[in-house]
PDB file of C-alpha atoms in Angstrom:
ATOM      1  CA  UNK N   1     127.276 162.763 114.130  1.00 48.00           C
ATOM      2  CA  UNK N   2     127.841 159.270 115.944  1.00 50.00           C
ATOM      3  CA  UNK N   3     125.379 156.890 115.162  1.00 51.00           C
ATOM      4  CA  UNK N   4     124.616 154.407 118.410  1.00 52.00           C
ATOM      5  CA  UNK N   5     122.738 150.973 118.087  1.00 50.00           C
ATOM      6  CA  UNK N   6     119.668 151.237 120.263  1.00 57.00           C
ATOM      7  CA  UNK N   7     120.094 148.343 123.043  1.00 52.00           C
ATOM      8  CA  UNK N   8     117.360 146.798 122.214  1.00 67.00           C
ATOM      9  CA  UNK N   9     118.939 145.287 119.177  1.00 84.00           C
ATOM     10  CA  UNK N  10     121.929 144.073 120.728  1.00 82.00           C
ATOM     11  CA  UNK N  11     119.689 141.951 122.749  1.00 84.00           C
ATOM     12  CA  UNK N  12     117.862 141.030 119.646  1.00 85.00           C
ATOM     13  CA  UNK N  13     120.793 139.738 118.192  1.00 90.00           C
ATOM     14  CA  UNK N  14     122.066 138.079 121.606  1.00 89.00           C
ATOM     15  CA  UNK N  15     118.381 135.861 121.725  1.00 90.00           C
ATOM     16  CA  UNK N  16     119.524 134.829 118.061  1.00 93.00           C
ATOM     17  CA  UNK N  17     122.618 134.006 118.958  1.00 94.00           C
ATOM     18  CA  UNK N  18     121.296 131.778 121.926  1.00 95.00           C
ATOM     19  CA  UNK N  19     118.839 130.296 119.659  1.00 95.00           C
ATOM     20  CA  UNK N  20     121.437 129.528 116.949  1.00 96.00           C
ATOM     21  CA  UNK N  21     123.668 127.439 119.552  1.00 97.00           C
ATOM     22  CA  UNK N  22     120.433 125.798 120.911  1.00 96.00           C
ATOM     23  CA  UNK N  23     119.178 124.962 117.467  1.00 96.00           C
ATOM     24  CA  UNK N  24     122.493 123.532 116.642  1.00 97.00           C
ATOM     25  CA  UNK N  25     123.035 121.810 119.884  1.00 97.00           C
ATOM     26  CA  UNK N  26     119.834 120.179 119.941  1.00 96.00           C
ATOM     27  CA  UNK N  27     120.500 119.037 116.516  1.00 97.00           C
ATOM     28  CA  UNK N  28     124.006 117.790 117.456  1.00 97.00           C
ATOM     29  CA  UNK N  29     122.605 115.883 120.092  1.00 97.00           C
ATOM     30  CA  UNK N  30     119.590 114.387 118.895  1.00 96.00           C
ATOM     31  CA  UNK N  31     121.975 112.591 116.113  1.00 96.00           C
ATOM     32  CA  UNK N  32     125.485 111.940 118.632  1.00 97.00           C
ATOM     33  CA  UNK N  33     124.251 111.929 122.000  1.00 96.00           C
ATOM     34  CA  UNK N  34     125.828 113.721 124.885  1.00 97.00           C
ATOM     35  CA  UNK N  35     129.466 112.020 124.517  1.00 96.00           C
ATOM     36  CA  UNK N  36     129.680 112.223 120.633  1.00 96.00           C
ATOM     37  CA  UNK N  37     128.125 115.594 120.318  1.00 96.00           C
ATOM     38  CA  UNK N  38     131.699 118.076 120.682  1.00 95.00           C
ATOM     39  CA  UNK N  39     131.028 121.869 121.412  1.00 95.00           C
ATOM     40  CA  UNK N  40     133.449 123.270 118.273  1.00 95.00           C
ATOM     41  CA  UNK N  41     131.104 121.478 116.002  1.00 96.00           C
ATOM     42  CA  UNK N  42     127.889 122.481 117.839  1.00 97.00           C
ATOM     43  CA  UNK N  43     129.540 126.619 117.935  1.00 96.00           C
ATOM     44  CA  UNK N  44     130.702 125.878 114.120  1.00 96.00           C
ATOM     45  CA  UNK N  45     127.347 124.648 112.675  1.00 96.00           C
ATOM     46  CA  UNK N  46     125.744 127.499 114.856  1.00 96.00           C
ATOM     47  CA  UNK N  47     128.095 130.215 113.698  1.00 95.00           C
ATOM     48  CA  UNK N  48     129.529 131.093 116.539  1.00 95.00           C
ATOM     49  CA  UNK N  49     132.809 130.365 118.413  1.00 93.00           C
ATOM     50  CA  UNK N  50     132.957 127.745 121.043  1.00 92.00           C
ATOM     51  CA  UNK N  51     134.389 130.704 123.592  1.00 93.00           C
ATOM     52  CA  UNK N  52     130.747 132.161 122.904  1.00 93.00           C
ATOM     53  CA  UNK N  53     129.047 128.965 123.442  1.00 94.00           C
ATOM     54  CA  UNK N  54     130.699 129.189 127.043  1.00 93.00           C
ATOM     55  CA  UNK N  55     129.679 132.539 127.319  1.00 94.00           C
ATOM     56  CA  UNK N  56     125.969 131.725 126.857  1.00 95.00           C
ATOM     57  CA  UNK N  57     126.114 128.028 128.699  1.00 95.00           C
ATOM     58  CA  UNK N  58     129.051 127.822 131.025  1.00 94.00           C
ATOM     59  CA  UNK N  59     129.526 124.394 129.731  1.00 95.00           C
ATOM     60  CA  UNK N  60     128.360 121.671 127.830  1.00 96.00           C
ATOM     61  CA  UNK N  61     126.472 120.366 130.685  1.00 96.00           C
ATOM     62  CA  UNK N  62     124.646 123.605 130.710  1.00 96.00           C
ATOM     63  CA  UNK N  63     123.946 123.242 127.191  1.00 97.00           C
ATOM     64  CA  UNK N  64     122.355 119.738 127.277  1.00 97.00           C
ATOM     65  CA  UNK N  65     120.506 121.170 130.398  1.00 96.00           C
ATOM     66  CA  UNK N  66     119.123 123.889 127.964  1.00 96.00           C
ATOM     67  CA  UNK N  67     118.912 121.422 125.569  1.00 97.00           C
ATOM     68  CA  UNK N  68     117.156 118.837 127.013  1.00 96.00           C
ATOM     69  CA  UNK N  69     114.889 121.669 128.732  1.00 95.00           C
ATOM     70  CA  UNK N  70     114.130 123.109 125.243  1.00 95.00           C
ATOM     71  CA  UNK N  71     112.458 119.622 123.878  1.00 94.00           C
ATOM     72  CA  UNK N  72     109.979 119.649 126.915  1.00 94.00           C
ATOM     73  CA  UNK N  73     108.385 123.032 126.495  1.00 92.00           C
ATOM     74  CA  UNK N  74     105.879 122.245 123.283  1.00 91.00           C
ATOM     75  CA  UNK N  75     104.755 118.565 125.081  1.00 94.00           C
ATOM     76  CA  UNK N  76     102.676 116.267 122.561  1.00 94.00           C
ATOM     77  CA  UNK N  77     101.600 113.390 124.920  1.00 95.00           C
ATOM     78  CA  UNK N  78     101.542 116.006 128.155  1.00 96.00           C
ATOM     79  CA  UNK N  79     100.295 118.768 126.320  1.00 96.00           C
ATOM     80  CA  UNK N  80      97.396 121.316 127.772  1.00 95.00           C
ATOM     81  CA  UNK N  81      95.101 120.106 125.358  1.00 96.00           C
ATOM     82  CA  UNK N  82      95.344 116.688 126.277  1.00 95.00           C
ATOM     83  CA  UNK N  83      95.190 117.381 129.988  1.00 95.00           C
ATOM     84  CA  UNK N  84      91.705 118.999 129.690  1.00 95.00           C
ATOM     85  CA  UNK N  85      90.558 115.947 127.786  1.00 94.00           C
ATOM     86  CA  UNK N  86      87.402 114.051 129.767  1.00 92.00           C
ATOM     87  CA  UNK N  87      88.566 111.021 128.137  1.00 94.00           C
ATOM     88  CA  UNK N  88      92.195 111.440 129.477  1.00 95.00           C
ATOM     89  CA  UNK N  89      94.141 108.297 129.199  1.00 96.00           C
ATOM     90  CA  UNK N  90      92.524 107.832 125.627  1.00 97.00           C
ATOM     91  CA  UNK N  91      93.857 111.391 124.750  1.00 97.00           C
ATOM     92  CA  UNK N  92      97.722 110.033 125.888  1.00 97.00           C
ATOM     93  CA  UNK N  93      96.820 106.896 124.386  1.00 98.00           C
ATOM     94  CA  UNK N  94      96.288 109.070 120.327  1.00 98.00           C
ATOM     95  CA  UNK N  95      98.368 111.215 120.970  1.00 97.00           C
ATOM     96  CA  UNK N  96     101.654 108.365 121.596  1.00 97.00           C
ATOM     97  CA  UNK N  97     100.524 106.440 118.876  1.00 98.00           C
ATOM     98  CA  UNK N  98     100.008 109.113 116.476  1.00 96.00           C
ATOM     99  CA  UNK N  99     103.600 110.222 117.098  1.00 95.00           C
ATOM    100  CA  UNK N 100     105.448 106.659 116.759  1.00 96.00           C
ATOM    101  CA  UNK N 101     103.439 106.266 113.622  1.00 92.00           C
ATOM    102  CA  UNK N 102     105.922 104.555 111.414  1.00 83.00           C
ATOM    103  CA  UNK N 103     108.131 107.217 109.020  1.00 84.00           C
ATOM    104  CA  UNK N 104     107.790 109.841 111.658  1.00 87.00           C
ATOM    105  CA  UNK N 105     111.318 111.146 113.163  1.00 88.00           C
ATOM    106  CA  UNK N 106     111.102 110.581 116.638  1.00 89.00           C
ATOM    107  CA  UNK N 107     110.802 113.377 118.466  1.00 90.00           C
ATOM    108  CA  UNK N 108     114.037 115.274 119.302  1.00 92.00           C
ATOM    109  CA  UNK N 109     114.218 115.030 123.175  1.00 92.00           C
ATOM    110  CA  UNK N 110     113.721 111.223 122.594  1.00 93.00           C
ATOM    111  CA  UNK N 111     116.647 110.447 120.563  1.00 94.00           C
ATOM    112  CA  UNK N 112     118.494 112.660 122.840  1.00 95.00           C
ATOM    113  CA  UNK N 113     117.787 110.900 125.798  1.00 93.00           C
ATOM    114  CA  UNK N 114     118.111 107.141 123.690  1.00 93.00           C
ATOM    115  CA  UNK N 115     121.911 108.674 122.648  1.00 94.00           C
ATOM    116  CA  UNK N 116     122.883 109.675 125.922  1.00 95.00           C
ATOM    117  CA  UNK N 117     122.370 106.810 128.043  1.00 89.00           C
ATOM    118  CA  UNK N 118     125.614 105.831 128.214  1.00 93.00           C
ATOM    119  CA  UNK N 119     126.754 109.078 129.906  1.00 96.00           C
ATOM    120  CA  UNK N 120     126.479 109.491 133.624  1.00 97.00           C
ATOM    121  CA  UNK N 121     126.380 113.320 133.408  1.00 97.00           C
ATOM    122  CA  UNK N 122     123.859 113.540 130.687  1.00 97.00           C
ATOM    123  CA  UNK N 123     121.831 111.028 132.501  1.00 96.00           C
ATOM    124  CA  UNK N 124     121.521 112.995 135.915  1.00 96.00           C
ATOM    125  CA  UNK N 125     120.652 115.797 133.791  1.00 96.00           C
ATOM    126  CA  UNK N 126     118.066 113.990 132.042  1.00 95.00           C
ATOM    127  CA  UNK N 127     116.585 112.817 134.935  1.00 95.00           C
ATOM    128  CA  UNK N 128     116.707 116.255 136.732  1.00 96.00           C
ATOM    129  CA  UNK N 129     114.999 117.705 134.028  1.00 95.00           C
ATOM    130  CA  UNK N 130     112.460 115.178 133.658  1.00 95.00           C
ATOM    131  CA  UNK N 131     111.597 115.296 136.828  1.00 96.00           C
ATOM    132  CA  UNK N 132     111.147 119.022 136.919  1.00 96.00           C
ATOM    133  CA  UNK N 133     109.027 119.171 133.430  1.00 96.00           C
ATOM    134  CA  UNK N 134     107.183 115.334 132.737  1.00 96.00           C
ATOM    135  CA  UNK N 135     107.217 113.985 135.865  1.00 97.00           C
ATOM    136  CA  UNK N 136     105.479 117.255 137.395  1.00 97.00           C
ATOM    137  CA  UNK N 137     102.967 117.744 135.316  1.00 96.00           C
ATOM    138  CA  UNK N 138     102.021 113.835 135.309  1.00 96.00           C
ATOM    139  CA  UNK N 139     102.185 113.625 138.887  1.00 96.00           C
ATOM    140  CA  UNK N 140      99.846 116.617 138.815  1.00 95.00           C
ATOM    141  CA  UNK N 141      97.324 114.986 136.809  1.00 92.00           C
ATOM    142  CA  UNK N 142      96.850 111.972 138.883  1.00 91.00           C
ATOM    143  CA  UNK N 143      94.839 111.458 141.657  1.00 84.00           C
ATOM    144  CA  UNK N 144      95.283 109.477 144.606  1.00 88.00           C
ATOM    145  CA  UNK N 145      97.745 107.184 146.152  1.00 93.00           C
ATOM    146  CA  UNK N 146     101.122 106.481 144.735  1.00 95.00           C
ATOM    147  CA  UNK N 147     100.800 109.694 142.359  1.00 95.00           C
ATOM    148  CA  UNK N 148     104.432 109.962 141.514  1.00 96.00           C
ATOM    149  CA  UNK N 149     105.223 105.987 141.307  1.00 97.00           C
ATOM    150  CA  UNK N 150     102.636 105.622 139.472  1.00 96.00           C
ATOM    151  CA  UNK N 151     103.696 108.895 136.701  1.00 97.00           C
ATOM    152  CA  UNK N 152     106.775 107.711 136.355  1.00 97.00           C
ATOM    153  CA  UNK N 153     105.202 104.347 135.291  1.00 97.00           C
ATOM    154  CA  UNK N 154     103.443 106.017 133.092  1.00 97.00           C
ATOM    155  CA  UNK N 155     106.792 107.932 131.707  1.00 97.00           C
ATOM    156  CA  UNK N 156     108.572 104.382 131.505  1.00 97.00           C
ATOM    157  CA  UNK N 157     105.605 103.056 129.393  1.00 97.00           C
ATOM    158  CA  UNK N 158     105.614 106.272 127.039  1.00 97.00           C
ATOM    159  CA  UNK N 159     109.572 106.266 126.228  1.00 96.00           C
ATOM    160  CA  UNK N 160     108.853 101.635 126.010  1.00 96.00           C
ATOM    161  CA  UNK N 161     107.096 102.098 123.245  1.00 97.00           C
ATOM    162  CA  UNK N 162     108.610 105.259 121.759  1.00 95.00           C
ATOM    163  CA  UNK N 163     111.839 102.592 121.686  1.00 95.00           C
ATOM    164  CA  UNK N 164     109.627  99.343 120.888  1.00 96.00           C
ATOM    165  CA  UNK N 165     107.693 101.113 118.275  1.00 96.00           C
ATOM    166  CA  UNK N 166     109.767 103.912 116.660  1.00 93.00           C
ATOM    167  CA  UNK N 167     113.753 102.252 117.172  1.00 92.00           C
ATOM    168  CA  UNK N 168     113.318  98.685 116.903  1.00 93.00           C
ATOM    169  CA  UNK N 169     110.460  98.831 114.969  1.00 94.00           C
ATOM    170  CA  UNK N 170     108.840  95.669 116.428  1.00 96.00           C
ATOM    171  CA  UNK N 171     106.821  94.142 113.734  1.00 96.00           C
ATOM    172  CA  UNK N 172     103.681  93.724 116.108  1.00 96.00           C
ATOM    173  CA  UNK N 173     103.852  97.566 116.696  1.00 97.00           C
ATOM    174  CA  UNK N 174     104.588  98.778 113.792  1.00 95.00           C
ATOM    175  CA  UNK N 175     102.148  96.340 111.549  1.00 95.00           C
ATOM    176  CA  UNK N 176      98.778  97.203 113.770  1.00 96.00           C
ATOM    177  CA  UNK N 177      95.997  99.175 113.139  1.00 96.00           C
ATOM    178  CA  UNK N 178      96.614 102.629 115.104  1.00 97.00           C
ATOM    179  CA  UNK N 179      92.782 102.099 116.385  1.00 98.00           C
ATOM    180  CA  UNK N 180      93.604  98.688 117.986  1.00 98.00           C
ATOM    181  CA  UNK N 181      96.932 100.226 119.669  1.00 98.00           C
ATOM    182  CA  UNK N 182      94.881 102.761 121.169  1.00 98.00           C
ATOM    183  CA  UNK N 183      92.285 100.751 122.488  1.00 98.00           C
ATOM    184  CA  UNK N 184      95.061  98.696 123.972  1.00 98.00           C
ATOM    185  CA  UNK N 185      97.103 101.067 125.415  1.00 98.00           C
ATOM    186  CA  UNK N 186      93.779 103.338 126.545  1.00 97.00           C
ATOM    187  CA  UNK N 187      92.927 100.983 129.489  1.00 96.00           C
ATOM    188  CA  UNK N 188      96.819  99.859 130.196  1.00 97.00           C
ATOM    189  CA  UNK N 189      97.717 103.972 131.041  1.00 97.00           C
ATOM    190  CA  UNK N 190      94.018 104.040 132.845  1.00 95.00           C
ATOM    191  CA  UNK N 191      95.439 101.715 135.373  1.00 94.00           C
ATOM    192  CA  UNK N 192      97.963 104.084 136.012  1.00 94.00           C
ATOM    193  CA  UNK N 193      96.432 107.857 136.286  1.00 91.00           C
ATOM    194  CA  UNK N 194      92.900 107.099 136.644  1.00 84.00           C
ATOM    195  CA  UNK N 195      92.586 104.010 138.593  1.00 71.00           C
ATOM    196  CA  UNK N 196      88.910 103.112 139.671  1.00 63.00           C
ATOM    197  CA  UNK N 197      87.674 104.109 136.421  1.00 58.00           C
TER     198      UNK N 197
END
């Protein structure tokens, strides 16, 4: 009697593969950038051949697409619990210093974004994606005139000190009191989304 594998665990072992080649991609990435990052290393770390990276991505624009994508969808600063905060621009304020505390790893879709700069393609990606995922949701929490100028202000300021605080480690970032960077920050991102207040 012929044994045949139920589908459902062909497509079990399809979402593995996909999350393999994302895992190592994002990895890959997050270390090279878009230009250093090759897709035989990202298919060989994952396991996989680089035909089968194709297969899932089309390309390794696709792939930083997915990538880049993939970094956005557990926010920290823009995250649902923060947006139902009262005290809103207090609750970005914690939440981007507590995570360019010095000795934390920057966050993954950060260094991708600080290694790919140099790269036209990965940056209209970037920006496409941004737009789509941050930018949305912090134009959506903003009231009043200006609403998108004013969340992509407020985007700028988050990655400034992501780079300030976390890459160059600028002695006046990294030396203060969390408390006082908070308190300073608080009212600087209030001017932005809640203006009036």
């Amino acid at each position: 009697m012929k044994f045949t594998q139920p589908a459902n665990s062909r497509a079990a072992k399809a979402d593995a593969t996909r999350a393999a080649i994302l895992a190592s991609a994002r990895k890959a990435f997050a270390e090279h950038g878009y230009d250093g990052a090759g897709l035989r290393g990202i298919a060989e770390a994952a396991g996989v051949t680089a035909m089968m990276v194709g297969r899932y991505f089309g390309s390794k624009e696709g792939l930083f697409g997915e990538v880049v994508t993939d970094t956005m969808r557990d926010p920290i600063i823009l995250s649902q619990d923060n947006l139902k905060r009262a005290e809103l621009s207090r609750a970005f304020a914690e939440a981007l210093v507590g995570v360019t505390t010095q000795g934390k790893v920057p966050l993954d879709g950060f260094l991708i974004l600080f290694r790919s700069t140099g790269s036209a393609t990965a940056a209209r990606i970037a920006r496409e994606r941004i737009a789509s995922v941050h930018h949305a949701t912090a134009t959506a929490a903003i009231s009043g005139d200006h609403a998108s100028e004013r969340a992509a202000l407020f985007l700028a300021i988050v990655a400034g000190v992501q780079m300030m605080r976390q890459m160059l480690e600028l002695e006046p970032l990294t030396e203060a009191k969390p408390a006082l960077l908070v308190e300073l920050l608080t009212p600087v991102i209030s001017s932005l989304i809640e203006p009036g207040k």
